[in-house]
């Protein structure tokens, strides 16, 4: 195994950009671009494992279920999450396989459909706040709550949407399989969309739950699992910023874990977007990781070399 190992987490925009319709061709084209960046990193001598978001894809799957519900039974959220891992995993295998060959690298690529163990007692289950699926009116939302028992909430600027809990991941059920594949030189794609959340029932069986895990946290778990020194979180901004979106916005090139914690506590990094990335980076470093970097997809290789993005260190 190469000495250098990295877990690369692809944000949702790396796969499906805003305002795109979501065709397979668009997603494949975006994944080809992402795959060229990943192949550059492999060429630089890194052993690579990849994880990715699935928000837009699961949204489409849920909408498809909704539209077809009078003809075919809708699938629960855990099954939809698994479906999205298969779909994105397949497209990524196609795109990454090609990109590696073009780069002159002969490496096997495989997706591991991953379940993520969460704690049924996680406080997130008391407070579902992650919006998923299609939007509707407030009146429709009340009907859905009565009919399905889902929790619906008003999402600013969007309308009403279903909200589900977003518990913290404890472990990857397929962790052993992923670690062995990675150690054998396979470019592993795992824990897509944060993995399918499962809880352990009192009898010991695992049961899928209606929740979503943030992929940034599972990316950190995955990196610890395979012993990667680097965690690279790729998104659609060049750097993490202070006072983001304001006239006095200030990009951060490097911050320590202590500084990151202070900025988190001061509310600089919102819960639904930059917060989980910075928290995942902090958790990874405190658990023994060497470097965590948050950067844009296009500057991935430079960011890993310390020339772009935001580097977080102990
Ligand atoms: P991903 O799909 O990559 O996880 P997210 O939307 O969850 O993407 O998070 C990235 C987004 O975080 C950026 O597009 C940006 O709008 C937002 N963001 C919020 N706060 C900050 C900040 N302090 N610095 C940089 N980006 C921020
Ligand atoms: Mg995100």
mmCIF file of N, CA and C and ligand atoms in Angstrom, residues 214-216 272-273 277, ligand 2:
data_model
loop_
_atom_site.group_PDB
_atom_site.id
_atom_site.type_symbol
_atom_site.label_atom_id
_atom_site.label_comp_id
_atom_site.label_asym_id
_atom_site.label_seq_id
_atom_site.Cartn_x
_atom_site.Cartn_y
_atom_site.Cartn_z
ATOM 1 N N UNK A 214 -24.822 12.957 7.768
ATOM 2 C CA UNK A 214 -24.052 13.885 6.937
ATOM 3 C C UNK A 214 -22.781 13.205 6.446
ATOM 4 N N UNK A 215 -22.560 13.276 5.125
ATOM 5 C CA UNK A 215 -21.425 12.550 4.546
ATOM 6 C C UNK A 215 -20.080 13.063 5.048
ATOM 7 N N UNK A 216 -20.011 14.296 5.542
ATOM 8 C CA UNK A 216 -18.736 14.808 6.043
ATOM 9 C C UNK A 216 -18.285 14.033 7.291
ATOM 10 N N UNK A 272 -26.157 23.304 8.426
ATOM 11 C CA UNK A 272 -26.522 22.514 7.244
ATOM 12 C C UNK A 272 -25.470 22.491 6.152
ATOM 13 N N UNK A 273 -24.367 23.231 6.296
ATOM 14 C CA UNK A 273 -23.425 23.313 5.177
ATOM 15 C C UNK A 273 -21.971 23.235 5.627
ATOM 16 N N UNK A 277 -18.534 20.102 7.889
ATOM 17 C CA UNK A 277 -17.189 19.906 7.311
ATOM 18 C C UNK A 277 -16.107 20.260 8.325
HETATM 19 MG MG1 LIG B 2 -23.112 19.331 2.826
#
